[in-house]
């Protein structure tokens, strides 16, 4: 029943214009949803969500797609040592007038690793986020999504 409810949440057609989005809610929904994906059964996703984040400007459906795609890329394995992820961490924070979503991972060998070189999902995420006024960039041990805080 819970899975059906989550599928319905993702299946609802949303608008294509940016709107205020609760990032922690989006992160939680996406992480709960991908937990049902067999690829993630051996890869725990730890969530460290900042409290009282302001809403961000974004397109909820596209933001969910970006996060799912980037989580799948992180789970796929380390680009440096070609081992599977040991775990993935998703953290949120407010930094100035932006909200950051940092997706980082530690490979099975215990090292902070990067995405595989030429990961196509990273470029796709860049394009989608640019359309929302946001951006994504690699950072040590993973990547970071940044979106502007909603006004009013």
mmCIF file with all atom_site columns, C-alpha atoms in Angstrom:
data_model
loop_
_atom_site.group_PDB
_atom_site.id
_atom_site.type_symbol
_atom_site.label_atom_id
_atom_site.label_alt_id
_atom_site.label_comp_id
_atom_site.label_asym_id
_atom_site.label_entity_id
_atom_site.label_seq_id
_atom_site.pdbx_PDB_ins_code
_atom_site.Cartn_x
_atom_site.Cartn_y
_atom_site.Cartn_z
_atom_site.occupancy
_atom_site.B_iso_or_equiv
_atom_site.pdbx_formal_charge
_atom_site.auth_seq_id
_atom_site.auth_comp_id
_atom_site.auth_asym_id
_atom_site.auth_atom_id
_atom_site.pdbx_PDB_model_num
ATOM 1   C CA . UNK A 1 1   ? 0.000  0.000  0.000   1.00 0.00 ? 1   UNK A CA 1
ATOM 2   C CA . UNK A 1 2   ? 2.849  2.401  0.851   1.00 0.00 ? 2   UNK A CA 1
ATOM 3   C CA . UNK A 1 3   ? 4.550  1.646  -2.474  1.00 0.00 ? 3   UNK A CA 1
ATOM 4   C CA . UNK A 1 4   ? 1.317  2.289  -4.386  1.00 0.00 ? 4   UNK A CA 1
ATOM 5   C CA . UNK A 1 5   ? 0.939  5.612  -2.580  1.00 0.00 ? 5   UNK A CA 1
ATOM 6   C CA . UNK A 1 6   ? 4.503  6.608  -3.518  1.00 0.00 ? 6   UNK A CA 1
ATOM 7   C CA . UNK A 1 7   ? 3.977  5.602  -7.144  1.00 0.00 ? 7   UNK A CA 1
ATOM 8   C CA . UNK A 1 8   ? 0.803  7.722  -7.237  1.00 0.00 ? 8   UNK A CA 1
ATOM 9   C CA . UNK A 1 9   ? 2.737  10.682 -5.811  1.00 0.00 ? 9   UNK A CA 1
ATOM 10  C CA . UNK A 1 10  ? 5.333  10.365 -8.575  1.00 0.00 ? 10  UNK A CA 1
ATOM 11  C CA . UNK A 1 11  ? 2.756  9.712  -11.292 1.00 0.00 ? 11  UNK A CA 1
ATOM 12  C CA . UNK A 1 12  ? 0.747  12.886 -10.719 1.00 0.00 ? 12  UNK A CA 1
ATOM 13  C CA . UNK A 1 13  ? 1.221  15.227 -13.618 1.00 0.00 ? 13  UNK A CA 1
ATOM 14  C CA . UNK A 1 14  ? 2.809  18.443 -12.517 1.00 0.00 ? 14  UNK A CA 1
ATOM 15  C CA . UNK A 1 15  ? 3.272  21.784 -14.135 1.00 0.00 ? 15  UNK A CA 1
ATOM 16  C CA . UNK A 1 16  ? 6.297  22.732 -16.172 1.00 0.00 ? 16  UNK A CA 1
ATOM 17  C CA . UNK A 1 17  ? 6.840  26.097 -14.498 1.00 0.00 ? 17  UNK A CA 1
ATOM 18  C CA . UNK A 1 18  ? 9.023  26.624 -11.433 1.00 0.00 ? 18  UNK A CA 1
ATOM 19  C CA . UNK A 1 19  ? 7.110  26.790 -8.170  1.00 0.00 ? 19  UNK A CA 1
ATOM 20  C CA . UNK A 1 20  ? 8.016  26.749 -4.463  1.00 0.00 ? 20  UNK A CA 1
ATOM 21  C CA . UNK A 1 21  ? 9.247  23.261 -3.519  1.00 0.00 ? 21  UNK A CA 1
ATOM 22  C CA . UNK A 1 22  ? 9.964  21.752 -0.112  1.00 0.00 ? 22  UNK A CA 1
ATOM 23  C CA . UNK A 1 23  ? 13.369 20.197 -0.858  1.00 0.00 ? 23  UNK A CA 1
ATOM 24  C CA . UNK A 1 24  ? 13.442 17.967 2.216   1.00 0.00 ? 24  UNK A CA 1
ATOM 25  C CA . UNK A 1 25  ? 10.069 16.515 1.238   1.00 0.00 ? 25  UNK A CA 1
ATOM 26  C CA . UNK A 1 26  ? 11.316 15.904 -2.324  1.00 0.00 ? 26  UNK A CA 1
ATOM 27  C CA . UNK A 1 27  ? 14.512 14.252 -1.059  1.00 0.00 ? 27  UNK A CA 1
ATOM 28  C CA . UNK A 1 28  ? 12.570 12.044 1.329   1.00 0.00 ? 28  UNK A CA 1
ATOM 29  C CA . UNK A 1 29  ? 10.078 10.940 -1.350  1.00 0.00 ? 29  UNK A CA 1
ATOM 30  C CA . UNK A 1 30  ? 12.827 10.158 -3.862  1.00 0.00 ? 30  UNK A CA 1
ATOM 31  C CA . UNK A 1 31  ? 14.949 8.243  -1.346  1.00 0.00 ? 31  UNK A CA 1
ATOM 32  C CA . UNK A 1 32  ? 11.962 6.211  -0.175  1.00 0.00 ? 32  UNK A CA 1
ATOM 33  C CA . UNK A 1 33  ? 10.995 5.504  -3.771  1.00 0.00 ? 33  UNK A CA 1
ATOM 34  C CA . UNK A 1 34  ? 14.443 4.320  -4.940  1.00 0.00 ? 34  UNK A CA 1
ATOM 35  C CA . UNK A 1 35  ? 14.666 2.041  -1.900  1.00 0.00 ? 35  UNK A CA 1
ATOM 36  C CA . UNK A 1 36  ? 12.286 -0.247 -3.804  1.00 0.00 ? 36  UNK A CA 1
ATOM 37  C CA . UNK A 1 37  ? 14.695 -0.390 -6.768  1.00 0.00 ? 37  UNK A CA 1
ATOM 38  C CA . UNK A 1 38  ? 16.622 -3.699 -6.605  1.00 0.00 ? 38  UNK A CA 1
ATOM 39  C CA . UNK A 1 39  ? 19.841 -1.847 -7.493  1.00 0.00 ? 39  UNK A CA 1
ATOM 40  C CA . UNK A 1 40  ? 19.680 -0.100 -4.111  1.00 0.00 ? 40  UNK A CA 1
ATOM 41  C CA . UNK A 1 41  ? 18.988 -3.152 -1.948  1.00 0.00 ? 41  UNK A CA 1
ATOM 42  C CA . UNK A 1 42  ? 22.662 -3.419 -0.974  1.00 0.00 ? 42  UNK A CA 1
ATOM 43  C CA . UNK A 1 43  ? 23.293 0.325  -0.841  1.00 0.00 ? 43  UNK A CA 1
ATOM 44  C CA . UNK A 1 44  ? 21.857 2.145  2.161   1.00 0.00 ? 44  UNK A CA 1
ATOM 45  C CA . UNK A 1 45  ? 20.904 5.794  1.681   1.00 0.00 ? 45  UNK A CA 1
ATOM 46  C CA . UNK A 1 46  ? 21.508 7.928  4.742   1.00 0.00 ? 46  UNK A CA 1
ATOM 47  C CA . UNK A 1 47  ? 19.574 11.207 4.890   1.00 0.00 ? 47  UNK A CA 1
ATOM 48  C CA . UNK A 1 48  ? 20.808 14.262 6.776   1.00 0.00 ? 48  UNK A CA 1
ATOM 49  C CA . UNK A 1 49  ? 18.156 16.876 6.217   1.00 0.00 ? 49  UNK A CA 1
ATOM 50  C CA . UNK A 1 50  ? 18.540 20.383 7.589   1.00 0.00 ? 50  UNK A CA 1
ATOM 51  C CA . UNK A 1 51  ? 15.577 21.681 9.528   1.00 0.00 ? 51  UNK A CA 1
ATOM 52  C CA . UNK A 1 52  ? 13.560 24.732 8.530   1.00 0.00 ? 52  UNK A CA 1
ATOM 53  C CA . UNK A 1 53  ? 14.808 25.056 4.983   1.00 0.00 ? 53  UNK A CA 1
ATOM 54  C CA . UNK A 1 54  ? 13.057 27.708 2.918   1.00 0.00 ? 54  UNK A CA 1
ATOM 55  C CA . UNK A 1 55  ? 11.147 26.572 -0.139  1.00 0.00 ? 55  UNK A CA 1
ATOM 56  C CA . UNK A 1 56  ? 13.121 26.542 -3.399  1.00 0.00 ? 56  UNK A CA 1
ATOM 57  C CA . UNK A 1 57  ? 12.204 27.474 -6.930  1.00 0.00 ? 57  UNK A CA 1
ATOM 58  C CA . UNK A 1 58  ? 11.873 24.274 -8.910  1.00 0.00 ? 58  UNK A CA 1
ATOM 59  C CA . UNK A 1 59  ? 9.716  21.978 -10.992 1.00 0.00 ? 59  UNK A CA 1
ATOM 60  C CA . UNK A 1 60  ? 8.859  19.085 -8.639  1.00 0.00 ? 60  UNK A CA 1
ATOM 61  C CA . UNK A 1 61  ? 8.602  16.350 -11.315 1.00 0.00 ? 61  UNK A CA 1
ATOM 62  C CA . UNK A 1 62  ? 11.856 17.352 -12.957 1.00 0.00 ? 62  UNK A CA 1
ATOM 63  C CA . UNK A 1 63  ? 13.619 17.722 -9.626  1.00 0.00 ? 63  UNK A CA 1
ATOM 64  C CA . UNK A 1 64  ? 12.523 14.199 -8.664  1.00 0.00 ? 64  UNK A CA 1
ATOM 65  C CA . UNK A 1 65  ? 13.806 12.867 -11.995 1.00 0.00 ? 65  UNK A CA 1
ATOM 66  C CA . UNK A 1 66  ? 17.159 14.623 -11.510 1.00 0.00 ? 66  UNK A CA 1
ATOM 67  C CA . UNK A 1 67  ? 17.587 13.285 -7.975  1.00 0.00 ? 67  UNK A CA 1
ATOM 68  C CA . UNK A 1 68  ? 16.624 9.724  -8.979  1.00 0.00 ? 68  UNK A CA 1
ATOM 69  C CA . UNK A 1 69  ? 19.001 9.804  -11.915 1.00 0.00 ? 69  UNK A CA 1
ATOM 70  C CA . UNK A 1 70  ? 21.897 11.152 -9.840  1.00 0.00 ? 70  UNK A CA 1
ATOM 71  C CA . UNK A 1 71  ? 21.275 8.621  -7.068  1.00 0.00 ? 71  UNK A CA 1
ATOM 72  C CA . UNK A 1 72  ? 21.351 5.862  -9.693  1.00 0.00 ? 72  UNK A CA 1
ATOM 73  C CA . UNK A 1 73  ? 24.619 7.241  -11.062 1.00 0.00 ? 73  UNK A CA 1
ATOM 74  C CA . UNK A 1 74  ? 26.115 7.308  -7.556  1.00 0.00 ? 74  UNK A CA 1
ATOM 75  C CA . UNK A 1 75  ? 24.937 3.768  -6.854  1.00 0.00 ? 75  UNK A CA 1
ATOM 76  C CA . UNK A 1 76  ? 26.378 2.490  -10.122 1.00 0.00 ? 76  UNK A CA 1
ATOM 77  C CA . UNK A 1 77  ? 29.873 2.526  -8.694  1.00 0.00 ? 77  UNK A CA 1
ATOM 78  C CA . UNK A 1 78  ? 33.026 4.446  -8.172  1.00 0.00 ? 78  UNK A CA 1
ATOM 79  C CA . UNK A 1 79  ? 34.710 5.973  -11.215 1.00 0.00 ? 79  UNK A CA 1
ATOM 80  C CA . UNK A 1 80  ? 38.160 5.631  -9.666  1.00 0.00 ? 80  UNK A CA 1
ATOM 81  C CA . UNK A 1 81  ? 38.267 2.092  -8.289  1.00 0.00 ? 81  UNK A CA 1
ATOM 82  C CA . UNK A 1 82  ? 35.293 0.510  -10.146 1.00 0.00 ? 82  UNK A CA 1
ATOM 83  C CA . UNK A 1 83  ? 33.744 -0.935 -6.983  1.00 0.00 ? 83  UNK A CA 1
ATOM 84  C CA . UNK A 1 84  ? 30.139 -0.702 -5.880  1.00 0.00 ? 84  UNK A CA 1
ATOM 85  C CA . UNK A 1 85  ? 29.018 1.955  -3.416  1.00 0.00 ? 85  UNK A CA 1
ATOM 86  C CA . UNK A 1 86  ? 29.144 1.041  0.235   1.00 0.00 ? 86  UNK A CA 1
ATOM 87  C CA . UNK A 1 87  ? 26.563 3.682  1.076   1.00 0.00 ? 87  UNK A CA 1
ATOM 88  C CA . UNK A 1 88  ? 25.133 6.957  -0.196  1.00 0.00 ? 88  UNK A CA 1
ATOM 89  C CA . UNK A 1 89  ? 24.445 10.053 1.864   1.00 0.00 ? 89  UNK A CA 1
ATOM 90  C CA . UNK A 1 90  ? 22.007 12.813 0.907   1.00 0.00 ? 90  UNK A CA 1
ATOM 91  C CA . UNK A 1 91  ? 22.299 16.019 2.914   1.00 0.00 ? 91  UNK A CA 1
ATOM 92  C CA . UNK A 1 92  ? 20.493 19.342 2.621   1.00 0.00 ? 92  UNK A CA 1
ATOM 93  C CA . UNK A 1 93  ? 21.566 22.767 3.833   1.00 0.00 ? 93  UNK A CA 1
ATOM 94  C CA . UNK A 1 94  ? 20.780 26.424 3.340   1.00 0.00 ? 94  UNK A CA 1
ATOM 95  C CA . UNK A 1 95  ? 23.741 28.429 2.116   1.00 0.00 ? 95  UNK A CA 1
ATOM 96  C CA . UNK A 1 96  ? 22.931 32.085 1.621   1.00 0.00 ? 96  UNK A CA 1
ATOM 97  C CA . UNK A 1 97  ? 20.019 32.454 -0.769  1.00 0.00 ? 97  UNK A CA 1
ATOM 98  C CA . UNK A 1 98  ? 20.364 28.885 -2.020  1.00 0.00 ? 98  UNK A CA 1
ATOM 99  C CA . UNK A 1 99  ? 19.485 25.414 -0.802  1.00 0.00 ? 99  UNK A CA 1
ATOM 100 C CA . UNK A 1 100 ? 22.087 22.737 -1.445  1.00 0.00 ? 100 UNK A CA 1
ATOM 101 C CA . UNK A 1 101 ? 21.437 19.014 -1.847  1.00 0.00 ? 101 UNK A CA 1
ATOM 102 C CA . UNK A 1 102 ? 24.704 17.118 -1.546  1.00 0.00 ? 102 UNK A CA 1
ATOM 103 C CA . UNK A 1 103 ? 24.732 13.506 -2.752  1.00 0.00 ? 103 UNK A CA 1
ATOM 104 C CA . UNK A 1 104 ? 27.907 11.772 -1.692  1.00 0.00 ? 104 UNK A CA 1
ATOM 105 C CA . UNK A 1 105 ? 29.059 8.214  -1.516  1.00 0.00 ? 105 UNK A CA 1
ATOM 106 C CA . UNK A 1 106 ? 31.647 5.963  -0.105  1.00 0.00 ? 106 UNK A CA 1
ATOM 107 C CA . UNK A 1 107 ? 32.659 2.975  -2.180  1.00 0.00 ? 107 UNK A CA 1
ATOM 108 C CA . UNK A 1 108 ? 32.896 -0.550 -0.852  1.00 0.00 ? 108 UNK A CA 1
ATOM 109 C CA . UNK A 1 109 ? 36.625 0.009  -0.264  1.00 0.00 ? 109 UNK A CA 1
ATOM 110 C CA . UNK A 1 110 ? 35.846 2.844  2.174   1.00 0.00 ? 110 UNK A CA 1
ATOM 111 C CA . UNK A 1 111 ? 37.054 5.748  0.038   1.00 0.00 ? 111 UNK A CA 1
ATOM 112 C CA . UNK A 1 112 ? 35.181 8.877  -1.000  1.00 0.00 ? 112 UNK A CA 1
ATOM 113 C CA . UNK A 1 113 ? 34.947 8.451  -4.726  1.00 0.00 ? 113 UNK A CA 1
ATOM 114 C CA . UNK A 1 114 ? 33.741 10.314 -7.766  1.00 0.00 ? 114 UNK A CA 1
ATOM 115 C CA . UNK A 1 115 ? 31.209 9.610  -10.477 1.00 0.00 ? 115 UNK A CA 1
ATOM 116 C CA . UNK A 1 116 ? 32.563 7.605  -13.398 1.00 0.00 ? 116 UNK A CA 1
ATOM 117 C CA . UNK A 1 117 ? 34.139 9.846  -16.077 1.00 0.00 ? 117 UNK A CA 1
ATOM 118 C CA . UNK A 1 118 ? 31.665 10.977 -18.728 1.00 0.00 ? 118 UNK A CA 1
ATOM 119 C CA . UNK A 1 119 ? 28.599 10.008 -16.673 1.00 0.00 ? 119 UNK A CA 1
ATOM 120 C CA . UNK A 1 120 ? 25.754 11.053 -19.042 1.00 0.00 ? 120 UNK A CA 1
ATOM 121 C CA . UNK A 1 121 ? 23.265 11.569 -16.213 1.00 0.00 ? 121 UNK A CA 1
ATOM 122 C CA . UNK A 1 122 ? 25.347 14.464 -14.891 1.00 0.00 ? 122 UNK A CA 1
ATOM 123 C CA . UNK A 1 123 ? 24.969 16.455 -18.131 1.00 0.00 ? 123 UNK A CA 1
ATOM 124 C CA . UNK A 1 124 ? 21.249 15.661 -18.264 1.00 0.00 ? 124 UNK A CA 1
ATOM 125 C CA . UNK A 1 125 ? 20.897 16.900 -14.669 1.00 0.00 ? 125 UNK A CA 1
ATOM 126 C CA . UNK A 1 126 ? 22.768 20.105 -15.559 1.00 0.00 ? 126 UNK A CA 1
ATOM 127 C CA . UNK A 1 127 ? 20.350 20.841 -18.396 1.00 0.00 ? 127 UNK A CA 1
ATOM 128 C CA . UNK A 1 128 ? 17.229 20.153 -16.314 1.00 0.00 ? 128 UNK A CA 1
ATOM 129 C CA . UNK A 1 129 ? 18.458 22.199 -13.353 1.00 0.00 ? 129 UNK A CA 1
ATOM 130 C CA . UNK A 1 130 ? 19.513 25.096 -15.572 1.00 0.00 ? 130 UNK A CA 1
ATOM 131 C CA . UNK A 1 131 ? 15.886 25.278 -16.739 1.00 0.00 ? 131 UNK A CA 1
ATOM 132 C CA . UNK A 1 132 ? 14.893 25.737 -13.082 1.00 0.00 ? 132 UNK A CA 1
ATOM 133 C CA . UNK A 1 133 ? 17.566 28.335 -12.398 1.00 0.00 ? 133 UNK A CA 1
ATOM 134 C CA . UNK A 1 134 ? 19.681 25.801 -10.507 1.00 0.00 ? 134 UNK A CA 1
ATOM 135 C CA . UNK A 1 135 ? 22.917 23.979 -11.087 1.00 0.00 ? 135 UNK A CA 1
ATOM 136 C CA . UNK A 1 136 ? 24.783 20.773 -10.293 1.00 0.00 ? 136 UNK A CA 1
ATOM 137 C CA . UNK A 1 137 ? 28.495 20.354 -9.872  1.00 0.00 ? 137 UNK A CA 1
ATOM 138 C CA . UNK A 1 138 ? 30.893 17.637 -8.766  1.00 0.00 ? 138 UNK A CA 1
ATOM 139 C CA . UNK A 1 139 ? 32.261 17.979 -5.238  1.00 0.00 ? 139 UNK A CA 1
ATOM 140 C CA . UNK A 1 140 ? 34.549 15.770 -3.142  1.00 0.00 ? 140 UNK A CA 1
ATOM 141 C CA . UNK A 1 141 ? 32.920 12.378 -2.796  1.00 0.00 ? 141 UNK A CA 1
ATOM 142 C CA . UNK A 1 142 ? 29.928 13.170 -4.996  1.00 0.00 ? 142 UNK A CA 1
ATOM 143 C CA . UNK A 1 143 ? 27.964 16.102 -6.342  1.00 0.00 ? 143 UNK A CA 1
ATOM 144 C CA . UNK A 1 144 ? 25.872 19.018 -5.224  1.00 0.00 ? 144 UNK A CA 1
ATOM 145 C CA . UNK A 1 145 ? 22.576 20.400 -6.505  1.00 0.00 ? 145 UNK A CA 1
ATOM 146 C CA . UNK A 1 146 ? 21.896 24.078 -5.796  1.00 0.00 ? 146 UNK A CA 1
ATOM 147 C CA . UNK A 1 147 ? 18.576 25.850 -6.163  1.00 0.00 ? 147 UNK A CA 1
ATOM 148 C CA . UNK A 1 148 ? 17.557 29.395 -5.324  1.00 0.00 ? 148 UNK A CA 1
ATOM 149 C CA . UNK A 1 149 ? 15.241 30.008 -2.406  1.00 0.00 ? 149 UNK A CA 1
ATOM 150 C CA . UNK A 1 150 ? 11.679 30.931 -3.357  1.00 0.00 ? 150 UNK A CA 1
ATOM 151 C CA . UNK A 1 151 ? 10.644 34.531 -2.799  1.00 0.00 ? 151 UNK A CA 1
ATOM 152 C CA . UNK A 1 152 ? 7.524  35.256 -0.767  1.00 0.00 ? 152 UNK A CA 1
#
